């Protein structure tokens, strides 16, 4: 029998991110995957601003930026020509250090995460499959099938990052309610040319099928993602690129020079009933799956992993009671349910059949979207939503207080004029003060080994939502835990004491 603190099942982006964060925090773990080799094809592409912000804690951000493609805009096509262009330029220059979307394919993303994991001395155990596990109440006993036979692994906790057919979820018996889209999705990795191979995201609004062109790094590299609704969908296993390429060439004027690979798949919209049951957790596609609208799936799984990692570290290293782990489900399941509902509505609009749906897509949207995109508040809201900057945990039991416009549970606003995100590269509790910290607060933080970061007050800090001389207690995952206008250290003491933390 082997022993570890956390057994991670599944080495996709979610499991790899969880492993990297646990390694960064000094938590012993194993990460296993039933496939022999990492994938060489993938559907997930987009890496959003919030993920890039959080990746600073592993010094991954610059590598993603350097190896990905920065998307400047998206274009809506109708009847073979672009009818509307929405530029991302200047939308979020004051919101985040990363006011853009990066296209970085999942297979390349996984290679980066595996490489970083190896710097911690951790290797993914391949061809190792979870057969099942038992929760004894004080630990997990997992049965694994390995290339040399079965073995037993004892762990304090198990994390199911094993995708839509999750064995961890099946063993937990938490269900997976939802549905399956009738359309067959296809993805084609190609080298191409033409007016829609211009570095932007290009979306075809014609008819009932959905088709989009996603740019990748490199001359002429694009990923086509589309749907098939008609009789061809009855036998997806027989589909070839030639069966769907006519629409791409006709509607988006693409010249296909080379097809690297082509695959089809079905998409579901489901959320499990519980993200935690005893000592078992579900993350990523094992917990929630939805349409690819907005490129949210991979980023959401990464958010799950980071949210859970620091909480596991706090509990396993004796700084917090096990009840802290309940907040993982509270904080992440609400967002997952909202995300599935939203992406379902968007996809339904994009693929609905009928005369009215065609009119909305081909006549109304090309007029409305460019006009709406010129409204600054709407542009900002759209970027915050897609980039996941809008995620907050205000309703969490870990969130307390308000100072200025910032509530406990909010993402800490980024300040363009000072690097207030610099200290967040350390995944630890810390206090931020925008203005002057009192001597009592300074001494208290020093006595309790709690980093205090002071930023000289500027008028633009108020515009970002900060209150002068208020304190903001920041969680290890960079969200605000406590916002307190008085700046009194007693409020920090109360915060931790009420939650039974050391």
PDB file of N, CA and C in Angstrom, residues 116-178:
ATOM      1  N   UNK A 116       6.367  21.979 -15.837  1.00  0.00           N
ATOM      2  CA  UNK A 116       6.487  22.712 -14.575  1.00  0.00           C
ATOM      3  C   UNK A 116       6.364  21.753 -13.390  1.00  0.00           C
ATOM      4  N   UNK A 117       5.495  20.758 -13.524  1.00  0.00           N
ATOM      5  CA  UNK A 117       5.334  19.763 -12.458  1.00  0.00           C
ATOM      6  C   UNK A 117       6.640  19.002 -12.245  1.00  0.00           C
ATOM      7  N   UNK A 118       7.347  18.730 -13.314  1.00  0.00           N
ATOM      8  CA  UNK A 118       8.617  18.007 -13.206  1.00  0.00           C
ATOM      9  C   UNK A 118       9.673  18.808 -12.463  1.00  0.00           C
ATOM     10  N   UNK A 119       9.582  20.126 -12.504  1.00  0.00           N
ATOM     11  CA  UNK A 119      10.546  20.939 -11.746  1.00  0.00           C
ATOM     12  C   UNK A 119      10.340  20.776 -10.246  1.00  0.00           C
ATOM     13  N   UNK A 120       9.157  20.315  -9.849  1.00  0.00           N
ATOM     14  CA  UNK A 120       8.900  20.015  -8.438  1.00  0.00           C
ATOM     15  C   UNK A 120       9.272  18.570  -8.099  1.00  0.00           C
ATOM     16  N   UNK A 121       9.788  17.844  -9.081  1.00  0.00           N
ATOM     17  CA  UNK A 121      10.151  16.460  -8.846  1.00  0.00           C
ATOM     18  C   UNK A 121       8.989  15.493  -8.925  1.00  0.00           C
ATOM     19  N   UNK A 122       7.897  15.887  -9.595  1.00  0.00           N
ATOM     20  CA  UNK A 122       6.696  15.056  -9.682  1.00  0.00           C
ATOM     21  C   UNK A 122       6.487  14.618 -11.129  1.00  0.00           C
ATOM     22  N   UNK A 123       6.174  13.359 -11.314  1.00  0.00           N
ATOM     23  CA  UNK A 123       5.896  12.793 -12.636  1.00  0.00           C
ATOM     24  C   UNK A 123       4.485  12.225 -12.662  1.00  0.00           C
ATOM     25  N   UNK A 124       3.776  12.468 -13.737  1.00  0.00           N
ATOM     26  CA  UNK A 124       2.454  11.864 -13.905  1.00  0.00           C
ATOM     27  C   UNK A 124       2.624  10.358 -14.072  1.00  0.00           C
ATOM     28  N   UNK A 125       1.867   9.583 -13.306  1.00  0.00           N
ATOM     29  CA  UNK A 125       1.911   8.120 -13.405  1.00  0.00           C
ATOM     30  C   UNK A 125       0.913   7.686 -14.483  1.00  0.00           C
ATOM     31  N   UNK A 126       1.450   7.229 -15.606  1.00  0.00           N
ATOM     32  CA  UNK A 126       0.637   6.893 -16.773  1.00  0.00           C
ATOM     33  C   UNK A 126       0.210   5.429 -16.749  1.00  0.00           C
ATOM     34  N   UNK A 127      -0.852   5.144 -17.498  1.00  0.00           N
ATOM     35  CA  UNK A 127      -1.422   3.795 -17.578  1.00  0.00           C
ATOM     36  C   UNK A 127      -1.806   3.283 -16.195  1.00  0.00           C
ATOM     37  N   UNK A 128      -2.253   4.196 -15.352  1.00  0.00           N
ATOM     38  CA  UNK A 128      -2.720   3.858 -14.003  1.00  0.00           C
ATOM     39  C   UNK A 128      -4.186   4.281 -13.908  1.00  0.00           C
ATOM     40  N   UNK A 129      -5.072   3.315 -13.731  1.00  0.00           N
ATOM     41  CA  UNK A 129      -6.505   3.572 -13.763  1.00  0.00           C
ATOM     42  C   UNK A 129      -7.135   3.345 -12.391  1.00  0.00           C
ATOM     43  N   UNK A 130      -7.998   4.277 -11.994  1.00  0.00           N
ATOM     44  CA  UNK A 130      -8.755   4.104 -10.762  1.00  0.00           C
ATOM     45  C   UNK A 130      -9.872   3.095 -11.000  1.00  0.00           C
ATOM     46  N   UNK A 131      -9.902   2.039 -10.193  1.00  0.00           N
ATOM     47  CA  UNK A 131     -10.966   1.047 -10.282  1.00  0.00           C
ATOM     48  C   UNK A 131     -12.129   1.444  -9.384  1.00  0.00           C
ATOM     49  N   UNK A 132     -11.813   2.046  -8.247  1.00  0.00           N
ATOM     50  CA  UNK A 132     -12.811   2.481  -7.281  1.00  0.00           C
ATOM     51  C   UNK A 132     -12.121   2.888  -5.995  1.00  0.00           C
ATOM     52  N   UNK A 133     -12.882   3.415  -5.059  1.00  0.00           N
ATOM     53  CA  UNK A 133     -12.287   3.792  -3.779  1.00  0.00           C
ATOM     54  C   UNK A 133     -13.327   3.685  -2.678  1.00  0.00           C
ATOM     55  N   UNK A 134     -12.835   3.647  -1.452  1.00  0.00           N
ATOM     56  CA  UNK A 134     -13.681   3.603  -0.267  1.00  0.00           C
ATOM     57  C   UNK A 134     -13.289   4.751   0.649  1.00  0.00           C
ATOM     58  N   UNK A 135     -14.290   5.474   1.129  1.00  0.00           N
ATOM     59  CA  UNK A 135     -14.070   6.537   2.101  1.00  0.00           C
ATOM     60  C   UNK A 135     -14.315   5.951   3.491  1.00  0.00           C
ATOM     61  N   UNK A 136     -13.259   5.788   4.275  1.00  0.00           N
ATOM     62  CA  UNK A 136     -13.385   5.172   5.592  1.00  0.00           C
ATOM     63  C   UNK A 136     -13.821   6.156   6.669  1.00  0.00           C
ATOM     64  N   UNK A 137     -13.872   7.427   6.335  1.00  0.00           N
ATOM     65  CA  UNK A 137     -14.206   8.461   7.305  1.00  0.00           C
ATOM     66  C   UNK A 137     -13.006   9.284   7.696  1.00  0.00           C
ATOM     67  N   UNK A 138     -11.846   8.627   7.838  1.00  0.00           N
ATOM     68  CA  UNK A 138     -10.638   9.398   8.157  1.00  0.00           C
ATOM     69  C   UNK A 138      -9.562   9.290   7.076  1.00  0.00           C
ATOM     70  N   UNK A 139      -9.831   8.514   6.019  1.00  0.00           N
ATOM     71  CA  UNK A 139      -8.945   8.487   4.865  1.00  0.00           C
ATOM     72  C   UNK A 139      -9.651   7.789   3.701  1.00  0.00           C
ATOM     73  N   UNK A 140      -9.017   7.836   2.553  1.00  0.00           N
ATOM     74  CA  UNK A 140      -9.498   7.188   1.336  1.00  0.00           C
ATOM     75  C   UNK A 140      -8.628   5.971   1.048  1.00  0.00           C
ATOM     76  N   UNK A 141      -9.249   4.865   0.657  1.00  0.00           N
ATOM     77  CA  UNK A 141      -8.513   3.707   0.169  1.00  0.00           C
ATOM     78  C   UNK A 141      -8.916   3.497  -1.295  1.00  0.00           C
ATOM     79  N   UNK A 142      -7.972   3.729  -2.189  1.00  0.00           N
ATOM     80  CA  UNK A 142      -8.247   3.649  -3.630  1.00  0.00           C
ATOM     81  C   UNK A 142      -7.601   2.408  -4.224  1.00  0.00           C
ATOM     82  N   UNK A 143      -8.310   1.782  -5.148  1.00  0.00           N
ATOM     83  CA  UNK A 143      -7.782   0.626  -5.867  1.00  0.00           C
ATOM     84  C   UNK A 143      -7.381   1.071  -7.271  1.00  0.00           C
ATOM     85  N   UNK A 144      -6.149   0.805  -7.609  1.00  0.00           N
ATOM     86  CA  UNK A 144      -5.582   1.255  -8.882  1.00  0.00           C
ATOM     87  C   UNK A 144      -5.133   0.063  -9.705  1.00  0.00           C
ATOM     88  N   UNK A 145      -5.390   0.133 -11.014  1.00  0.00           N
ATOM     89  CA  UNK A 145      -4.869  -0.864 -11.950  1.00  0.00           C
ATOM     90  C   UNK A 145      -3.658  -0.265 -12.640  1.00  0.00           C
ATOM     91  N   UNK A 146      -2.524  -0.872 -12.483  1.00  0.00           N
ATOM     92  CA  UNK A 146      -1.270  -0.367 -13.033  1.00  0.00           C
ATOM     93  C   UNK A 146      -0.741  -1.358 -14.067  1.00  0.00           C
ATOM     94  N   UNK A 147       0.298  -1.001 -14.817  1.00  0.00           N
ATOM     95  CA  UNK A 147       0.862  -1.943 -15.798  1.00  0.00           C
ATOM     96  C   UNK A 147       1.387  -3.225 -15.169  1.00  0.00           C
ATOM     97  N   UNK A 148       1.671  -3.224 -13.869  1.00  0.00           N
ATOM     98  CA  UNK A 148       2.209  -4.412 -13.201  1.00  0.00           C
ATOM     99  C   UNK A 148       1.179  -5.119 -12.338  1.00  0.00           C
ATOM    100  N   UNK A 149      -0.073  -4.657 -12.380  1.00  0.00           N
ATOM    101  CA  UNK A 149      -1.112  -5.289 -11.579  1.00  0.00           C
ATOM    102  C   UNK A 149      -1.841  -4.281 -10.713  1.00  0.00           C
ATOM    103  N   UNK A 150      -2.708  -4.778  -9.845  1.00  0.00           N
ATOM    104  CA  UNK A 150      -3.476  -3.881  -8.975  1.00  0.00           C
ATOM    105  C   UNK A 150      -2.662  -3.484  -7.754  1.00  0.00           C
ATOM    106  N   UNK A 151      -2.935  -2.270  -7.273  1.00  0.00           N
ATOM    107  CA  UNK A 151      -2.331  -1.812  -6.034  1.00  0.00           C
ATOM    108  C   UNK A 151      -3.337  -0.977  -5.262  1.00  0.00           C
ATOM    109  N   UNK A 152      -3.065  -0.774  -3.998  1.00  0.00           N
ATOM    110  CA  UNK A 152      -3.930   0.025  -3.133  1.00  0.00           C
ATOM    111  C   UNK A 152      -3.186   1.282  -2.717  1.00  0.00           C
ATOM    112  N   UNK A 153      -3.880   2.389  -2.759  1.00  0.00           N
ATOM    113  CA  UNK A 153      -3.302   3.670  -2.346  1.00  0.00           C
ATOM    114  C   UNK A 153      -4.171   4.268  -1.251  1.00  0.00           C
ATOM    115  N   UNK A 154      -3.560   4.636  -0.158  1.00  0.00           N
ATOM    116  CA  UNK A 154      -4.260   5.301   0.933  1.00  0.00           C
ATOM    117  C   UNK A 154      -3.948   6.791   0.870  1.00  0.00           C
ATOM    118  N   UNK A 155      -4.990   7.610   0.906  1.00  0.00           N
ATOM    119  CA  UNK A 155      -4.811   9.060   0.816  1.00  0.00           C
ATOM    120  C   UNK A 155      -5.759   9.753   1.775  1.00  0.00           C
ATOM    121  N   UNK A 156      -5.362  10.944   2.198  1.00  0.00           N
ATOM    122  CA  UNK A 156      -6.267  11.726   3.033  1.00  0.00           C
ATOM    123  C   UNK A 156      -7.475  12.181   2.230  1.00  0.00           C
ATOM    124  N   UNK A 157      -7.234  12.530   0.932  1.00  0.00           N
ATOM    125  CA  UNK A 157      -8.315  13.012   0.068  1.00  0.00           C
ATOM    126  C   UNK A 157      -8.076  12.519  -1.351  1.00  0.00           C
ATOM    127  N   UNK A 158      -9.163  12.425  -2.122  1.00  0.00           N
ATOM    128  CA  UNK A 158      -9.068  12.082  -3.539  1.00  0.00           C
ATOM    129  C   UNK A 158      -9.735  13.182  -4.352  1.00  0.00           C
ATOM    130  N   UNK A 159      -9.096  13.567  -5.466  1.00  0.00           N
ATOM    131  CA  UNK A 159      -9.601  14.635  -6.332  1.00  0.00           C
ATOM    132  C   UNK A 159      -9.894  14.058  -7.704  1.00  0.00           C
ATOM    133  N   UNK A 160     -11.170  14.074  -8.083  1.00  0.00           N
ATOM    134  CA  UNK A 160     -11.583  13.557  -9.384  1.00  0.00           C
ATOM    135  C   UNK A 160     -11.464  14.612 -10.458  1.00  0.00           C
ATOM    136  N   UNK A 161     -10.397  14.515 -11.241  1.00  0.00           N
ATOM    137  CA  UNK A 161     -10.174  15.405 -12.384  1.00  0.00           C
ATOM    138  C   UNK A 161     -10.209  14.560 -13.653  1.00  0.00           C
ATOM    139  N   UNK A 162     -11.035  13.523 -13.633  1.00  0.00           N
ATOM    140  CA  UNK A 162     -10.992  12.473 -14.653  1.00  0.00           C
ATOM    141  C   UNK A 162     -12.097  12.596 -15.685  1.00  0.00           C
ATOM    142  N   UNK A 163     -12.567  13.799 -15.943  1.00  0.00           N
ATOM    143  CA  UNK A 163     -13.395  14.058 -17.107  1.00  0.00           C
ATOM    144  C   UNK A 163     -14.847  13.649 -16.978  1.00  0.00           C
ATOM    145  N   UNK A 164     -15.547  13.754 -18.107  1.00  0.00           N
ATOM    146  CA  UNK A 164     -16.993  13.581 -18.129  1.00  0.00           C
ATOM    147  C   UNK A 164     -17.436  12.180 -17.713  1.00  0.00           C
ATOM    148  N   UNK A 165     -16.602  11.184 -17.928  1.00  0.00           N
ATOM    149  CA  UNK A 165     -16.939   9.805 -17.534  1.00  0.00           C
ATOM    150  C   UNK A 165     -16.262   9.444 -16.216  1.00  0.00           C
ATOM    151  N   UNK A 166     -16.128  10.390 -15.354  1.00  0.00           N
ATOM    152  CA  UNK A 166     -15.356  10.273 -14.114  1.00  0.00           C
ATOM    153  C   UNK A 166     -15.713   9.038 -13.273  1.00  0.00           C
ATOM    154  N   UNK A 167     -14.709   8.215 -12.988  1.00  0.00           N
ATOM    155  CA  UNK A 167     -14.893   7.101 -12.066  1.00  0.00           C
ATOM    156  C   UNK A 167     -15.044   7.607 -10.633  1.00  0.00           C
ATOM    157  N   UNK A 168     -14.366   8.709 -10.327  1.00  0.00           N
ATOM    158  CA  UNK A 168     -14.521   9.286  -8.990  1.00  0.00           C
ATOM    159  C   UNK A 168     -15.969   9.707  -8.769  1.00  0.00           C
ATOM    160  N   UNK A 169     -16.573  10.369  -9.764  1.00  0.00           N
ATOM    161  CA  UNK A 169     -17.967  10.799  -9.625  1.00  0.00           C
ATOM    162  C   UNK A 169     -18.911   9.600  -9.544  1.00  0.00           C
ATOM    163  N   UNK A 170     -18.659   8.588 -10.339  1.00  0.00           N
ATOM    164  CA  UNK A 170     -19.502   7.396 -10.282  1.00  0.00           C
ATOM    165  C   UNK A 170     -19.435   6.737  -8.917  1.00  0.00           C
ATOM    166  N   UNK A 171     -18.254   6.690  -8.322  1.00  0.00           N
ATOM    167  CA  UNK A 171     -18.104   6.093  -7.003  1.00  0.00           C
ATOM    168  C   UNK A 171     -18.777   6.953  -5.939  1.00  0.00           C
ATOM    169  N   UNK A 172     -18.685   8.260  -6.087  1.00  0.00           N
ATOM    170  CA  UNK A 172     -19.346   9.174  -5.152  1.00  0.00           C
ATOM    171  C   UNK A 172     -20.865   9.132  -5.274  1.00  0.00           C
ATOM    172  N   UNK A 173     -21.350   8.755  -6.464  1.00  0.00           N
ATOM    173  CA  UNK A 173     -22.794   8.678  -6.741  1.00  0.00           C
ATOM    174  C   UNK A 173     -23.478  10.023  -6.530  1.00  0.00           C
ATOM    175  N   UNK A 174     -22.883  11.077  -7.093  1.00  0.00           N
ATOM    176  CA  UNK A 174     -23.455  12.420  -6.962  1.00  0.00           C
ATOM    177  C   UNK A 174     -24.303  12.814  -8.170  1.00  0.00           C
ATOM    178  N   UNK A 175     -24.452  11.910  -9.124  1.00  0.00           N
ATOM    179  CA  UNK A 175     -25.282  12.207 -10.282  1.00  0.00           C
ATOM    180  C   UNK A 175     -24.614  13.161 -11.251  1.00  0.00           C
ATOM    181  N   UNK A 176     -25.256  13.309 -12.426  1.00  0.00           N
ATOM    182  CA  UNK A 176     -24.738  14.239 -13.442  1.00  0.00           C
ATOM    183  C   UNK A 176     -25.910  14.730 -14.283  1.00  0.00           C
ATOM    184  N   UNK A 177     -26.875  15.416 -13.647  1.00  0.00           N
ATOM    185  CA  UNK A 177     -28.078  15.823 -14.368  1.00  0.00           C
ATOM    186  C   UNK A 177     -27.780  16.864 -15.447  1.00  0.00           C
ATOM    187  N   UNK A 178     -28.590  16.841 -16.480  1.00  0.00           N
ATOM    188  CA  UNK A 178     -28.447  17.765 -17.592  1.00  0.00           C
ATOM    189  C   UNK A 178     -28.908  17.095 -18.868  1.00  0.00           C
TER     190      UNK A 178
END
